[in-house]
PDB file of C-alpha atoms in Angstrom:
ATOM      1  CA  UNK A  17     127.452  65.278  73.259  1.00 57.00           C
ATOM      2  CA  UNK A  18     130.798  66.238  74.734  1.00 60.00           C
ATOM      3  CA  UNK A  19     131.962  63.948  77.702  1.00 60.00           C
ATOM      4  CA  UNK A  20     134.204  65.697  80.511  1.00 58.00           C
ATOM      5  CA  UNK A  21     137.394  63.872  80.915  1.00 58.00           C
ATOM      6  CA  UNK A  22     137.386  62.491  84.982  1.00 56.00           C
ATOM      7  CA  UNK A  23     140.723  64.508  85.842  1.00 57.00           C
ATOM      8  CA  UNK A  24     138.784  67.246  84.980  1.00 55.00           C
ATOM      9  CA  UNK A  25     136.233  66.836  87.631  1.00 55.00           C
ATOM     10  CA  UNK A  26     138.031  65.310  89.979  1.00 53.00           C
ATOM     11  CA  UNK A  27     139.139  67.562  92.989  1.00 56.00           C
ATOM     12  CA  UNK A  28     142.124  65.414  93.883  1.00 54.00           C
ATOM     13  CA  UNK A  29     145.911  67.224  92.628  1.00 55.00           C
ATOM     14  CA  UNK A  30     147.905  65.229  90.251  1.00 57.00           C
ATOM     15  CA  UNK A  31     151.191  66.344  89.015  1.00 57.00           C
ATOM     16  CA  UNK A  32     148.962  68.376  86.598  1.00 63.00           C
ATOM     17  CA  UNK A  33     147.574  70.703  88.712  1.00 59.00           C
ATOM     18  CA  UNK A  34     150.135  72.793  90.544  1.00 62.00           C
ATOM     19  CA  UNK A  35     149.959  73.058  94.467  1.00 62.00           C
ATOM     20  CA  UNK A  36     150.496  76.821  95.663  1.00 60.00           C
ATOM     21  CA  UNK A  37     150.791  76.425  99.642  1.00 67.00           C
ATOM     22  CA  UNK A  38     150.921  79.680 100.709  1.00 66.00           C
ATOM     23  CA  UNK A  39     149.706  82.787  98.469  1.00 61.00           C
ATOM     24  CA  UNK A  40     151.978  85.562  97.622  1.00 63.00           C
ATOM     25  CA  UNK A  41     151.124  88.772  98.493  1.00 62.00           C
ATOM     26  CA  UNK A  42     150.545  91.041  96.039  1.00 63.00           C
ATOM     27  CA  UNK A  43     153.369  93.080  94.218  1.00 67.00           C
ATOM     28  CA  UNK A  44     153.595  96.952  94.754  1.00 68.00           C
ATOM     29  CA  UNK A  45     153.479  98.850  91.529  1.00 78.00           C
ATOM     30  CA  UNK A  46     155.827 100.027  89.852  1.00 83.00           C
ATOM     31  CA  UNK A  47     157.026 103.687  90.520  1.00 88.00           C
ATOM     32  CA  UNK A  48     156.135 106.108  88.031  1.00 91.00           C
ATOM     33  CA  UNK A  49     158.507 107.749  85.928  1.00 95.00           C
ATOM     34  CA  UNK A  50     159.086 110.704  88.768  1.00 96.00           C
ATOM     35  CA  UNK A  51     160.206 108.469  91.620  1.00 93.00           C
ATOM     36  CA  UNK A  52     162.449 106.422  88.613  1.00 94.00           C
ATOM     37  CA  UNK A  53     164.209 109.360  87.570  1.00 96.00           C
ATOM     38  CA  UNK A  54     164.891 110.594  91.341  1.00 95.00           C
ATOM     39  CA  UNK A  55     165.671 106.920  92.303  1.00 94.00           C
ATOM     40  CA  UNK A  56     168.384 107.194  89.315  1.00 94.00           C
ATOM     41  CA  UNK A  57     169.748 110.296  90.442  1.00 96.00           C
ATOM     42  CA  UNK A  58     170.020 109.429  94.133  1.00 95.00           C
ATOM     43  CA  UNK A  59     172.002 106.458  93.128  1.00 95.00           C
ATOM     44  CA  UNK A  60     174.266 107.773  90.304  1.00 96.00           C
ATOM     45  CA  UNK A  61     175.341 111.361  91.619  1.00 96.00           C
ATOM     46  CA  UNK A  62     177.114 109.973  95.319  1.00 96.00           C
ATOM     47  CA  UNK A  63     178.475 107.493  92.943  1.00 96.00           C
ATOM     48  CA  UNK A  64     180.089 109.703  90.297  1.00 96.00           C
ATOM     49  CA  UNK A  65     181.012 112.382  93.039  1.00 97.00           C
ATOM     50  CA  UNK A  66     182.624 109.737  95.285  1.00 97.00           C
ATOM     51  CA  UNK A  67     184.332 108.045  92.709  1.00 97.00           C
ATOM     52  CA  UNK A  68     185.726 111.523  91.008  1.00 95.00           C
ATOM     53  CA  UNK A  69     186.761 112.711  94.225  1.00 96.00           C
ATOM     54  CA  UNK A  70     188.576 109.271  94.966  1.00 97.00           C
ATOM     55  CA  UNK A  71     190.053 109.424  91.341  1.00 96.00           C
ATOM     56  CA  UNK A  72     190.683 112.651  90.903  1.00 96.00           C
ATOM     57  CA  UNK A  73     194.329 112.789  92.186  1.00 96.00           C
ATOM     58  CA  UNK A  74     194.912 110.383  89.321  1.00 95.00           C
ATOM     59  CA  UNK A  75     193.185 111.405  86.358  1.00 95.00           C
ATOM     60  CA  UNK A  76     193.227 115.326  87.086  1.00 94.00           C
ATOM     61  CA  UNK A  77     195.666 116.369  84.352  1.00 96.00           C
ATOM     62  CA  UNK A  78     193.478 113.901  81.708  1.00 96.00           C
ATOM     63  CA  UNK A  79     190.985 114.861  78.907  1.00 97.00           C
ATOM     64  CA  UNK A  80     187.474 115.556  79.900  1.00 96.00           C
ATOM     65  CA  UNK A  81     186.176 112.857  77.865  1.00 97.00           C
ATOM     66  CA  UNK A  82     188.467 110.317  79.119  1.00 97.00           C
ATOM     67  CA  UNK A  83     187.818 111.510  82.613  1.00 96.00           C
ATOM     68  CA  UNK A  84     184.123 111.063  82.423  1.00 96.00           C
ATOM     69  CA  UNK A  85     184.504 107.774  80.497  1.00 97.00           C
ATOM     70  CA  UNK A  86     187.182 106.287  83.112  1.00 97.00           C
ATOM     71  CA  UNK A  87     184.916 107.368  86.295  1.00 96.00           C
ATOM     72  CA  UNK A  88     181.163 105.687  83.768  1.00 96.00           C
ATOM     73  CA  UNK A  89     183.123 102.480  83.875  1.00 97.00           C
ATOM     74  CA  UNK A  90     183.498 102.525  87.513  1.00 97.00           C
ATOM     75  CA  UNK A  91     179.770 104.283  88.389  1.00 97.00           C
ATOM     76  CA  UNK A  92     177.487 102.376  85.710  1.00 96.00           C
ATOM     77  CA  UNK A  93     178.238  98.646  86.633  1.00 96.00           C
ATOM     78  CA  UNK A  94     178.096  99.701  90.706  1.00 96.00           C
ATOM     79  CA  UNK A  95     175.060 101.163  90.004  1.00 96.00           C
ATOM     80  CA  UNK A  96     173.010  99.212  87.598  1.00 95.00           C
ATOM     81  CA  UNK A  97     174.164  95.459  88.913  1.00 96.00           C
ATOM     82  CA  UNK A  98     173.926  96.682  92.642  1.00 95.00           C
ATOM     83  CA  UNK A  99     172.990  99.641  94.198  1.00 95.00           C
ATOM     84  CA  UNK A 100     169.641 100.228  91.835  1.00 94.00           C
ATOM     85  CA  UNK A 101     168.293  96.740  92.152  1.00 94.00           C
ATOM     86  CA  UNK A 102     168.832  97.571  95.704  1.00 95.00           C
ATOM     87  CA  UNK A 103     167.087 101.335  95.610  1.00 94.00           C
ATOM     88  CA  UNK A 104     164.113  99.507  93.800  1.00 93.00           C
ATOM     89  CA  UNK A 105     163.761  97.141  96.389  1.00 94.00           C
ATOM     90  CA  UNK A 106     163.998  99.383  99.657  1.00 93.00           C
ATOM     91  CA  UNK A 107     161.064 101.560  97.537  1.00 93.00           C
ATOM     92  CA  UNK A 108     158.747  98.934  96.999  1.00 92.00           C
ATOM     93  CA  UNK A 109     159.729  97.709 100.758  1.00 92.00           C
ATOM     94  CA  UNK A 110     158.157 101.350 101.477  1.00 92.00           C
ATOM     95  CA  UNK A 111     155.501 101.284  99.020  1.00 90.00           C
ATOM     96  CA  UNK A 112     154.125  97.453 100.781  1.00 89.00           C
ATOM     97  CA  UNK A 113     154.158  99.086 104.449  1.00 90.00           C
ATOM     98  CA  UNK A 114     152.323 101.915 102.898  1.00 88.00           C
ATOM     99  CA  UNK A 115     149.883 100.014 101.513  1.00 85.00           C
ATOM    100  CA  UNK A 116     149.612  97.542 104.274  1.00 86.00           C
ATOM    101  CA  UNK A 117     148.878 100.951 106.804  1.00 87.00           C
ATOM    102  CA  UNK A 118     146.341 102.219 104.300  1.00 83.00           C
ATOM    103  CA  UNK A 119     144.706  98.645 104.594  1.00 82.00           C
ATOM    104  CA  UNK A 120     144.414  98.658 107.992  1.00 81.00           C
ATOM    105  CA  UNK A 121     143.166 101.932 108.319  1.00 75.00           C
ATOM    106  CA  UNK A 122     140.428 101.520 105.864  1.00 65.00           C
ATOM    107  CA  UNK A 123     141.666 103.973 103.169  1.00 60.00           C
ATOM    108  CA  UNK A 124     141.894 102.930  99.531  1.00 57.00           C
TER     109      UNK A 124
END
């Protein structure tokens, strides 16, 4: 015969049971790897063109390869620690008020 314990039927919260006062809503999905890859590429080629025109008084008389090495030191860390977690967000900012007009117009 197996007894339930009372906390376990009990429908008072103890420091147990976690309290979630408001729901979230529900999180976008992700893009697929189309919208990525163009997300990517709107964010890295301004970057590298900006930056290359910017440096380019500078390192015009260096080696290709250092060039393109000196101007990915600049571009990556912009882009991956700012301006992508930034594209990503302004997306799925798009993809919620998408979803939320489908909603109210009854579409799936």
């Amino acid at each position: 015969m197996t007894v339930t314990p009372p906390e376990h039927g009990s429908s008072v919260p103890n420091s147990e049971t976690p309290v979630d006062p408001a729901p979230t809503p529900p999180r976008p999905k992700p893009p697929n790897i189309h919208v990525s890859a163009l997300i990517v590429w709107l964010t890295i080629f301004p970057l590298v063109a900006i930056v290359g025109t910017v440096l380019a008084p500078v390192i015009a008389e260096w080696h290709p390869v250092l060039r393109a090495f000196v101007v990915t030191l600049i571009v990556v860390p912009i882009a991956a620690y700012w301006l992508m977690p930034q594209m990503f967000r302004w997306y799925a900012a798009i993809e919620r008020r998408r979803a939320a007009r489908r909603a109210g117009k009854g579409m799936p």
